[in-house]
């Protein structure tokens, strides 16, 4: 017999080999995937079987024809109508999402969801679309494609042109940073630093920061100007050169008189943001550790810090994750990012099986952003955290609250068990 | 892995996020591009999970297709708001489909008075000939376990999932999952002892030496 600490002899070896079998099976199927995908798409999108479908199709066809006729007859150059919470809104309406998201619905079926903390103006309604001016924050747009569709989302100096797609635009006037993420279809973005128009397609995300040549040129250029770290930031145009940045890093952001050699130098150096975007989380966190967390915590915008915290969690580096999240809470109090940080601090505590701490953070997250994007998860994990902390009564109360608010939520099974007082 | 497109200025960065799943709305509407994208992004994960709980299977392609069709037909009831929730949802459906498949295959086998499903050869890329022979026996032994125990064993030992995760995937309590894994291991060991090739491989003793 071996003396390995296993549940049975060779358990680890068996697991390793079975895992290799799973990997090999999956690899061997790569060549066939195209055919299998085509088969799946055909099956998934196939109409119902003809025998059953015919009468339904005839009925639906008649209905559709009537609806189309009605639409055609009623169609005019009349501009779109819009409503929020069932109330009609006029052109030029300023919408703020102070507490919870706001959803604007248009008569062509288009939907704009303004995330909490955001503000937008719904301007110039036409028969083909509308002009949306995103003052700040994030808007998720689901634009219905028609024969003639013209929607624009303006964010600072940038314009996003849309003909029918699903996408999100995030704009920070403080950082002068834009992010456009495409879920479906494609859009075109125009504005500073973009030659002509930049097409962004499904699955892509465009990040932009307004460059500030005047500001950069006015900064002194000491002999030691620009550490590698700050040069990378400047070259990448990350939202670091902002009003929030402390004086030292700002001074260090000076661009060299001749940019070419510096650019080459900067490209040669790794950047933790690029590593994070490339999902190389361990390397990103190792780099941050090597260069020190303090300057990053002091200068990076909240979203950037949250991404770094995510990377730390994925890299299973709870220490960096906790520090970065604490920075977010200290630097951006009362913000959505701060509440998000509380939620993830709770997740880290839960992973460390620290029920009390996890429960406290989940409570804070829920209190600070009721109905926010992590509210359901926080409410569900609060049950688990309190249970873990041995607080049965608290867990039951959290379970009752969860079931009231999210009767179809993902934590329903756990909530029902705890609410019933059933043992795990 | 995401990739960066060439930039037009230092301030511009275009990142392709290949792992961004399509929207629920597009999937519910059975948008062909969205269905294809879901498949592309999740097929390896689904295949690995199926093989982890069922072993290499000649019907793997059919099982995986069934998983995706089940996912698509169940999505209207999906209430999650995050990508991670959708992935967990797919995992749960994968496990459910695998369980149904195992059970229905056993019923079919019983009706046909035949042996349980044949287990294909272990891929030749795995291990040495002795390891492959031992693994083939191990897979036959695992095949004989009750479906729930076999699934719990596969998720824990092959996939390396956390107990809490498994509990959520199989819709059972943590205690039940632990029990299933313990029983699966006990049954596996009892059966493995009857097969010298497997047992000696597990103990790392080559009987020929």
mmCIF file of N, CA and C in Angstrom, chain A residues 275-383:
data_model
loop_
_atom_site.group_PDB
_atom_site.id
_atom_site.type_symbol
_atom_site.label_atom_id
_atom_site.label_comp_id
_atom_site.label_asym_id
_atom_site.label_seq_id
_atom_site.Cartn_x
_atom_site.Cartn_y
_atom_site.Cartn_z
ATOM 1 N N UNK A 275 -2.519 42.707 -19.445
ATOM 2 C CA UNK A 275 -2.527 41.317 -18.974
ATOM 3 C C UNK A 275 -3.916 40.931 -18.474
ATOM 4 N N UNK A 276 -4.570 41.870 -17.783
ATOM 5 C CA UNK A 276 -5.928 41.581 -17.284
ATOM 6 C C UNK A 276 -6.867 41.364 -18.468
ATOM 7 N N UNK A 277 -6.779 42.263 -19.455
ATOM 8 C CA UNK A 277 -7.654 42.131 -20.633
ATOM 9 C C UNK A 277 -7.399 40.821 -21.361
ATOM 10 N N UNK A 278 -6.151 40.361 -21.277
ATOM 11 C CA UNK A 278 -5.797 39.105 -21.960
ATOM 12 C C UNK A 278 -6.101 37.888 -21.096
ATOM 13 N N UNK A 279 -6.753 38.114 -19.956
ATOM 14 C CA UNK A 279 -7.106 37.038 -19.015
ATOM 15 C C UNK A 279 -5.868 36.362 -18.415
ATOM 16 N N UNK A 280 -4.731 37.071 -18.444
ATOM 17 C CA UNK A 280 -3.528 36.490 -17.823
ATOM 18 C C UNK A 280 -3.455 37.034 -16.396
ATOM 19 N N UNK A 281 -4.384 36.558 -15.596
ATOM 20 C CA UNK A 281 -4.607 37.153 -14.286
ATOM 21 C C UNK A 281 -3.418 36.996 -13.336
ATOM 22 N N UNK A 282 -2.857 35.802 -13.320
ATOM 23 C CA UNK A 282 -1.733 35.578 -12.396
ATOM 24 C C UNK A 282 -0.576 36.524 -12.723
ATOM 25 N N UNK A 283 -0.301 36.651 -14.028
ATOM 26 C CA UNK A 283 0.806 37.524 -14.424
ATOM 27 C C UNK A 283 0.496 38.979 -14.086
ATOM 28 N N UNK A 284 -0.751 39.370 -14.296
ATOM 29 C CA UNK A 284 -1.134 40.753 -13.995
ATOM 30 C C UNK A 284 -0.937 41.047 -12.512
ATOM 31 N N UNK A 285 -1.395 40.121 -11.675
ATOM 32 C CA UNK A 285 -1.305 40.338 -10.231
ATOM 33 C C UNK A 285 0.155 40.292 -9.779
ATOM 34 N N UNK A 286 0.924 39.410 -10.372
ATOM 35 C CA UNK A 286 2.345 39.342 -10.010
ATOM 36 C C UNK A 286 3.042 40.656 -10.365
ATOM 37 N N UNK A 287 2.681 41.212 -11.514
ATOM 38 C CA UNK A 287 3.288 42.471 -11.948
ATOM 39 C C UNK A 287 2.917 43.618 -10.995
ATOM 40 N N UNK A 288 1.656 43.634 -10.622
ATOM 41 C CA UNK A 288 1.187 44.674 -9.703
ATOM 42 C C UNK A 288 1.903 44.549 -8.362
ATOM 43 N N UNK A 289 2.053 43.341 -7.898
ATOM 44 C CA UNK A 289 2.771 43.117 -6.631
ATOM 45 C C UNK A 289 4.216 43.621 -6.746
ATOM 46 N N UNK A 290 4.799 43.308 -7.884
ATOM 47 C CA UNK A 290 6.202 43.678 -8.084
ATOM 48 C C UNK A 290 6.366 45.204 -8.091
ATOM 49 N N UNK A 291 5.419 45.884 -8.719
ATOM 50 C CA UNK A 291 5.559 47.334 -8.854
ATOM 51 C C UNK A 291 4.937 48.122 -7.705
ATOM 52 N N UNK A 292 4.201 47.442 -6.869
ATOM 53 C CA UNK A 292 3.625 48.114 -5.709
ATOM 54 C C UNK A 292 2.191 48.529 -5.970
ATOM 55 N N UNK A 293 1.321 48.256 -5.002
ATOM 56 C CA UNK A 293 -0.098 48.537 -5.158
ATOM 57 C C UNK A 293 -0.448 50.002 -4.910
ATOM 58 N N UNK A 294 0.375 50.635 -4.075
ATOM 59 C CA UNK A 294 0.005 51.970 -3.593
ATOM 60 C C UNK A 294 -0.260 52.982 -4.719
ATOM 61 N N UNK A 295 0.677 53.139 -5.683
ATOM 62 C CA UNK A 295 0.414 54.134 -6.729
ATOM 63 C C UNK A 295 -0.808 53.795 -7.574
ATOM 64 N N UNK A 296 -1.031 52.500 -7.758
ATOM 65 C CA UNK A 296 -2.200 52.090 -8.555
ATOM 66 C C UNK A 296 -3.475 52.452 -7.811
ATOM 67 N N UNK A 297 -3.494 52.111 -6.523
ATOM 68 C CA UNK A 297 -4.672 52.412 -5.705
ATOM 69 C C UNK A 297 -4.925 53.917 -5.658
ATOM 70 N N UNK A 298 -3.871 54.692 -5.694
ATOM 71 C CA UNK A 298 -4.018 56.137 -5.545
ATOM 72 C C UNK A 298 -4.452 56.822 -6.826
ATOM 73 N N UNK A 299 -4.215 56.199 -7.967
ATOM 74 C CA UNK A 299 -4.435 56.962 -9.202
ATOM 75 C C UNK A 299 -5.449 56.355 -10.165
ATOM 76 N N UNK A 300 -5.669 55.060 -10.093
ATOM 77 C CA UNK A 300 -6.530 54.431 -11.101
ATOM 78 C C UNK A 300 -8.008 54.754 -10.862
ATOM 79 N N UNK A 301 -8.777 54.858 -11.938
ATOM 80 C CA UNK A 301 -10.224 55.055 -11.751
ATOM 81 C C UNK A 301 -10.877 53.800 -11.166
ATOM 82 N N UNK A 302 -12.075 53.997 -10.660
ATOM 83 C CA UNK A 302 -12.745 52.913 -9.939
ATOM 84 C C UNK A 302 -12.912 51.658 -10.785
ATOM 85 N N UNK A 303 -13.352 51.823 -12.044
ATOM 86 C CA UNK A 303 -13.609 50.648 -12.878
ATOM 87 C C UNK A 303 -12.334 49.847 -13.123
ATOM 88 N N UNK A 304 -11.242 50.577 -13.267
ATOM 89 C CA UNK A 304 -9.963 49.917 -13.492
ATOM 90 C C UNK A 304 -9.555 49.122 -12.248
ATOM 91 N N UNK A 305 -9.794 49.718 -11.082
ATOM 92 C CA UNK A 305 -9.456 49.013 -9.835
ATOM 93 C C UNK A 305 -10.345 47.782 -9.650
ATOM 94 N N UNK A 306 -11.603 47.913 -10.023
ATOM 95 C CA UNK A 306 -12.500 46.753 -9.883
ATOM 96 C C UNK A 306 -12.060 45.612 -10.798
ATOM 97 N N UNK A 307 -11.566 45.982 -11.974
ATOM 98 C CA UNK A 307 -11.069 44.935 -12.880
ATOM 99 C C UNK A 307 -9.833 44.256 -12.291
ATOM 100 N N UNK A 308 -8.997 45.064 -11.663
ATOM 101 C CA UNK A 308 -7.805 44.480 -11.045
ATOM 102 C C UNK A 308 -8.214 43.554 -9.888
ATOM 103 N N UNK A 309 -9.214 43.985 -9.144
ATOM 104 C CA UNK A 309 -9.693 43.142 -8.037
ATOM 105 C C UNK A 309 -10.251 41.830 -8.568
ATOM 106 N N UNK A 310 -10.965 41.899 -9.682
ATOM 107 C CA UNK A 310 -11.474 40.676 -10.325
ATOM 108 C C UNK A 310 -10.314 39.754 -10.680
ATOM 109 N N UNK A 311 -9.303 40.374 -11.290
ATOM 110 C CA UNK A 311 -8.132 39.580 -11.702
ATOM 111 C C UNK A 311 -7.508 38.897 -10.491
ATOM 112 N N UNK A 312 -7.428 39.618 -9.387
ATOM 113 C CA UNK A 312 -6.836 39.050 -8.169
ATOM 114 C C UNK A 312 -7.675 37.884 -7.662
ATOM 115 N N UNK A 313 -8.994 38.034 -7.769
ATOM 116 C CA UNK A 313 -9.856 36.929 -7.319
ATOM 117 C C UNK A 313 -9.645 35.703 -8.193
ATOM 118 N N UNK A 314 -9.585 35.958 -9.528
ATOM 119 C CA UNK A 314 -9.393 34.827 -10.437
ATOM 120 C C UNK A 314 -8.028 34.187 -10.217
ATOM 121 N N UNK A 315 -7.052 35.011 -9.843
ATOM 122 C CA UNK A 315 -5.706 34.483 -9.597
ATOM 123 C C UNK A 315 -5.592 33.919 -8.183
ATOM 124 N N UNK A 316 -6.686 33.939 -7.474
ATOM 125 C CA UNK A 316 -6.753 33.444 -6.089
ATOM 126 C C UNK A 316 -5.762 34.163 -5.191
ATOM 127 N N UNK A 317 -5.627 35.464 -5.408
ATOM 128 C CA UNK A 317 -4.775 36.265 -4.544
ATOM 129 C C UNK A 317 -5.697 37.162 -3.717
ATOM 130 N N UNK A 318 -6.178 36.611 -2.614
ATOM 131 C CA UNK A 318 -7.153 37.328 -1.799
ATOM 132 C C UNK A 318 -6.552 38.608 -1.229
ATOM 133 N N UNK A 319 -5.266 38.591 -0.962
ATOM 134 C CA UNK A 319 -4.628 39.746 -0.345
ATOM 135 C C UNK A 319 -4.686 40.970 -1.271
ATOM 136 N N UNK A 320 -4.286 40.781 -2.536
ATOM 137 C CA UNK A 320 -4.342 41.898 -3.483
ATOM 138 C C UNK A 320 -5.798 42.300 -3.726
ATOM 139 N N UNK A 321 -6.662 41.307 -3.876
ATOM 140 C CA UNK A 321 -8.083 41.588 -4.111
ATOM 141 C C UNK A 321 -8.660 42.447 -3.001
ATOM 142 N N UNK A 322 -8.400 42.063 -1.762
ATOM 143 C CA UNK A 322 -8.944 42.786 -0.615
ATOM 144 C C UNK A 322 -8.380 44.207 -0.567
ATOM 145 N N UNK A 323 -7.084 44.343 -0.793
ATOM 146 C CA UNK A 323 -6.469 45.671 -0.727
ATOM 147 C C UNK A 323 -7.060 46.598 -1.783
ATOM 148 N N UNK A 324 -7.189 46.085 -2.995
ATOM 149 C CA UNK A 324 -7.693 46.919 -4.085
ATOM 150 C C UNK A 324 -9.154 47.315 -3.825
ATOM 151 N N UNK A 325 -9.936 46.372 -3.348
ATOM 152 C CA UNK A 325 -11.346 46.678 -3.076
ATOM 153 C C UNK A 325 -11.470 47.694 -1.942
ATOM 154 N N UNK A 326 -10.593 47.570 -0.962
ATOM 155 C CA UNK A 326 -10.600 48.545 0.138
ATOM 156 C C UNK A 326 -10.241 49.933 -0.403
ATOM 157 N N UNK A 327 -9.323 49.985 -1.381
ATOM 158 C CA UNK A 327 -8.968 51.272 -2.011
ATOM 159 C C UNK A 327 -10.200 51.891 -2.673
ATOM 160 N N UNK A 328 -10.944 51.043 -3.391
ATOM 161 C CA UNK A 328 -12.137 51.547 -4.087
ATOM 162 C C UNK A 328 -13.094 52.166 -3.077
ATOM 163 N N UNK A 329 -13.269 51.475 -1.950
ATOM 164 C CA UNK A 329 -14.210 51.984 -0.951
ATOM 165 C C UNK A 329 -13.706 53.274 -0.311
ATOM 166 N N UNK A 330 -12.401 53.359 -0.138
ATOM 167 C CA UNK A 330 -11.847 54.557 0.506
ATOM 168 C C UNK A 330 -11.868 55.751 -0.459
ATOM 169 N N UNK A 331 -11.580 55.487 -1.743
ATOM 170 C CA UNK A 331 -11.453 56.613 -2.684
ATOM 171 C C UNK A 331 -12.781 57.017 -3.325
ATOM 172 N N UNK A 332 -13.703 56.087 -3.409
ATOM 173 C CA UNK A 332 -14.961 56.418 -4.090
ATOM 174 C C UNK A 332 -16.166 56.100 -3.189
ATOM 175 N N UNK A 333 -16.210 56.708 -2.008
ATOM 176 C CA UNK A 333 -17.308 56.385 -1.093
ATOM 177 C C UNK A 333 -18.659 56.785 -1.705
ATOM 178 N N UNK A 334 -19.684 56.068 -1.297
ATOM 179 C CA UNK A 334 -21.065 56.337 -1.738
ATOM 180 C C UNK A 334 -21.270 56.171 -3.241
ATOM 181 N N UNK A 335 -20.368 55.506 -3.906
ATOM 182 C CA UNK A 335 -20.551 55.296 -5.353
ATOM 183 C C UNK A 335 -21.032 53.865 -5.607
ATOM 184 N N UNK A 336 -21.486 53.632 -6.842
ATOM 185 C CA UNK A 336 -21.878 52.266 -7.206
ATOM 186 C C UNK A 336 -20.668 51.344 -7.114
ATOM 187 N N UNK A 337 -19.514 51.878 -7.467
ATOM 188 C CA UNK A 337 -18.289 51.065 -7.415
ATOM 189 C C UNK A 337 -17.981 50.648 -5.983
ATOM 190 N N UNK A 338 -18.248 51.521 -5.055
ATOM 191 C CA UNK A 338 -17.988 51.212 -3.645
ATOM 192 C C UNK A 338 -18.887 50.064 -3.169
ATOM 193 N N UNK A 339 -20.152 50.131 -3.570
ATOM 194 C CA UNK A 339 -21.078 49.049 -3.198
ATOM 195 C C UNK A 339 -20.660 47.739 -3.859
ATOM 196 N N UNK A 340 -20.195 47.844 -5.086
ATOM 197 C CA UNK A 340 -19.729 46.652 -5.798
ATOM 198 C C UNK A 340 -18.514 46.058 -5.076
ATOM 199 N N UNK A 341 -17.644 46.965 -4.621
ATOM 200 C CA UNK A 341 -16.454 46.519 -3.887
ATOM 201 C C UNK A 341 -16.870 45.787 -2.605
ATOM 202 N N UNK A 342 -17.895 46.298 -1.930
ATOM 203 C CA UNK A 342 -18.380 45.643 -0.704
ATOM 204 C C UNK A 342 -18.846 44.223 -1.028
ATOM 205 N N UNK A 343 -19.565 44.092 -2.147
ATOM 206 C CA UNK A 343 -20.047 42.771 -2.537
ATOM 207 C C UNK A 343 -18.877 41.806 -2.752
ATOM 208 N N UNK A 344 -17.859 42.273 -3.454
ATOM 209 C CA UNK A 344 -16.746 41.368 -3.747
ATOM 210 C C UNK A 344 -15.877 41.101 -2.513
ATOM 211 N N UNK A 345 -15.844 42.069 -1.598
ATOM 212 C CA UNK A 345 -15.152 41.790 -0.330
ATOM 213 C C UNK A 345 -15.893 40.659 0.397
ATOM 214 N N UNK A 346 -17.217 40.695 0.293
ATOM 215 C CA UNK A 346 -18.019 39.627 0.890
ATOM 216 C C UNK A 346 -17.745 38.289 0.228
ATOM 217 N N UNK A 347 -17.602 38.312 -1.103
ATOM 218 C CA UNK A 347 -17.318 37.065 -1.824
ATOM 219 C C UNK A 347 -15.974 36.481 -1.394
ATOM 220 N N UNK A 348 -14.994 37.361 -1.251
ATOM 221 C CA UNK A 348 -13.664 36.887 -0.839
ATOM 222 C C UNK A 348 -13.744 36.288 0.566
ATOM 223 N N UNK A 349 -14.476 36.970 1.447
ATOM 224 C CA UNK A 349 -14.612 36.459 2.818
ATOM 225 C C UNK A 349 -15.323 35.106 2.813
ATOM 226 N N UNK A 350 -16.319 34.981 1.935
ATOM 227 C CA UNK A 350 -17.062 33.727 1.861
ATOM 228 C C UNK A 350 -16.163 32.598 1.364
ATOM 229 N N UNK A 351 -15.346 32.926 0.372
ATOM 230 C CA UNK A 351 -14.420 31.908 -0.142
ATOM 231 C C UNK A 351 -13.428 31.486 0.932
ATOM 232 N N UNK A 352 -13.122 32.428 1.835
ATOM 233 C CA UNK A 352 -12.200 32.106 2.935
ATOM 234 C C UNK A 352 -12.952 31.472 4.107
ATOM 235 N N UNK A 353 -14.245 31.196 3.908
ATOM 236 C CA UNK A 353 -15.119 30.583 4.919
ATOM 237 C C UNK A 353 -15.247 31.450 6.166
ATOM 238 N N UNK A 354 -15.131 32.770 5.987
ATOM 239 C CA UNK A 354 -15.319 33.695 7.099
ATOM 240 C C UNK A 354 -16.747 34.232 7.005
ATOM 241 N N UNK A 355 -17.673 33.499 7.601
ATOM 242 C CA UNK A 355 -19.091 33.813 7.473
ATOM 243 C C UNK A 355 -19.465 35.167 8.035
ATOM 244 N N UNK A 356 -18.895 35.515 9.170
ATOM 245 C CA UNK A 356 -19.276 36.786 9.816
ATOM 246 C C UNK A 356 -18.894 37.974 8.949
ATOM 247 N N UNK A 357 -17.658 37.946 8.490
ATOM 248 C CA UNK A 357 -17.184 39.052 7.663
ATOM 249 C C UNK A 357 -17.966 39.098 6.348
ATOM 250 N N UNK A 358 -18.190 37.926 5.760
ATOM 251 C CA UNK A 358 -18.933 37.869 4.499
ATOM 252 C C UNK A 358 -20.330 38.461 4.683
ATOM 253 N N UNK A 359 -20.984 38.087 5.787
ATOM 254 C CA UNK A 359 -22.342 38.581 6.040
ATOM 255 C C UNK A 359 -22.327 40.105 6.183
ATOM 256 N N UNK A 360 -21.321 40.610 6.871
ATOM 257 C CA UNK A 360 -21.250 42.059 7.093
ATOM 258 C C UNK A 360 -21.108 42.795 5.745
ATOM 259 N N UNK A 361 -20.242 42.280 4.880
ATOM 260 C CA UNK A 361 -20.036 42.952 3.597
ATOM 261 C C UNK A 361 -21.274 42.845 2.715
ATOM 262 N N UNK A 362 -21.935 41.699 2.749
ATOM 263 C CA UNK A 362 -23.146 41.557 1.931
ATOM 264 C C UNK A 362 -24.223 42.530 2.418
ATOM 265 N N UNK A 363 -24.321 42.679 3.750
ATOM 266 C CA UNK A 363 -25.304 43.628 4.298
ATOM 267 C C UNK A 363 -24.985 45.052 3.822
ATOM 268 N N UNK A 364 -23.694 45.401 3.860
ATOM 269 C CA UNK A 364 -23.289 46.750 3.436
ATOM 270 C C UNK A 364 -23.613 46.943 1.958
ATOM 271 N N UNK A 365 -23.281 45.932 1.160
ATOM 272 C CA UNK A 365 -23.529 46.023 -0.281
ATOM 273 C C UNK A 365 -25.023 46.229 -0.559
ATOM 274 N N UNK A 366 -25.855 45.477 0.158
ATOM 275 C CA UNK A 366 -27.302 45.588 -0.052
ATOM 276 C C UNK A 366 -27.826 46.949 0.414
ATOM 277 N N UNK A 367 -27.280 47.409 1.525
ATOM 278 C CA UNK A 367 -27.740 48.690 2.083
ATOM 279 C C UNK A 367 -27.336 49.839 1.152
ATOM 280 N N UNK A 368 -26.136 49.759 0.628
ATOM 281 C CA UNK A 368 -25.634 50.879 -0.183
ATOM 282 C C UNK A 368 -26.237 50.916 -1.577
ATOM 283 N N UNK A 369 -26.593 49.779 -2.130
ATOM 284 C CA UNK A 369 -27.156 49.768 -3.491
ATOM 285 C C UNK A 369 -28.322 48.809 -3.577
ATOM 286 N N UNK A 370 -29.411 49.230 -3.000
ATOM 287 C CA UNK A 370 -30.598 48.387 -3.036
ATOM 288 C C UNK A 370 -31.052 48.252 -4.497
ATOM 289 N N UNK A 371 -31.236 47.053 -4.941
ATOM 290 C CA UNK A 371 -31.678 46.850 -6.326
ATOM 291 C C UNK A 371 -30.572 46.999 -7.348
ATOM 292 N N UNK A 372 -29.334 47.111 -6.913
ATOM 293 C CA UNK A 372 -28.209 47.234 -7.836
ATOM 294 C C UNK A 372 -27.943 45.922 -8.564
ATOM 295 N N UNK A 373 -26.969 45.928 -9.456
ATOM 296 C CA UNK A 373 -26.747 44.733 -10.284
ATOM 297 C C UNK A 373 -26.323 43.496 -9.505
ATOM 298 N N UNK A 374 -25.787 43.680 -8.286
ATOM 299 C CA UNK A 374 -25.354 42.525 -7.509
ATOM 300 C C UNK A 374 -26.329 42.218 -6.368
ATOM 301 N N UNK A 375 -27.459 42.922 -6.378
ATOM 302 C CA UNK A 375 -28.366 42.805 -5.235
ATOM 303 C C UNK A 375 -28.845 41.364 -5.031
ATOM 304 N N UNK A 376 -29.234 40.715 -6.135
ATOM 305 C CA UNK A 376 -29.767 39.362 -5.970
ATOM 306 C C UNK A 376 -28.704 38.405 -5.435
ATOM 307 N N UNK A 377 -27.529 38.529 -6.015
ATOM 308 C CA UNK A 377 -26.440 37.651 -5.562
ATOM 309 C C UNK A 377 -26.103 37.936 -4.102
ATOM 310 N N UNK A 378 -26.053 39.224 -3.763
ATOM 311 C CA UNK A 378 -25.703 39.588 -2.383
ATOM 312 C C UNK A 378 -26.763 39.041 -1.429
ATOM 313 N N UNK A 379 -28.039 39.160 -1.814
ATOM 314 C CA UNK A 379 -29.120 38.678 -0.949
ATOM 315 C C UNK A 379 -29.026 37.157 -0.783
ATOM 316 N N UNK A 380 -28.670 36.466 -1.849
ATOM 317 C CA UNK A 380 -28.546 35.010 -1.784
ATOM 318 C C UNK A 380 -27.336 34.588 -0.965
ATOM 319 N N UNK A 381 -26.236 35.252 -1.191
ATOM 320 C CA UNK A 381 -25.009 34.869 -0.481
ATOM 321 C C UNK A 381 -25.066 35.270 0.993
ATOM 322 N N UNK A 382 -25.906 36.260 1.290
ATOM 323 C CA UNK A 382 -26.068 36.638 2.699
ATOM 324 C C UNK A 382 -26.635 35.452 3.499
ATOM 325 N N UNK A 383 -27.519 34.699 2.885
ATOM 326 C CA UNK A 383 -28.086 33.518 3.559
ATOM 327 C C UNK A 383 -26.946 32.554 3.903
#
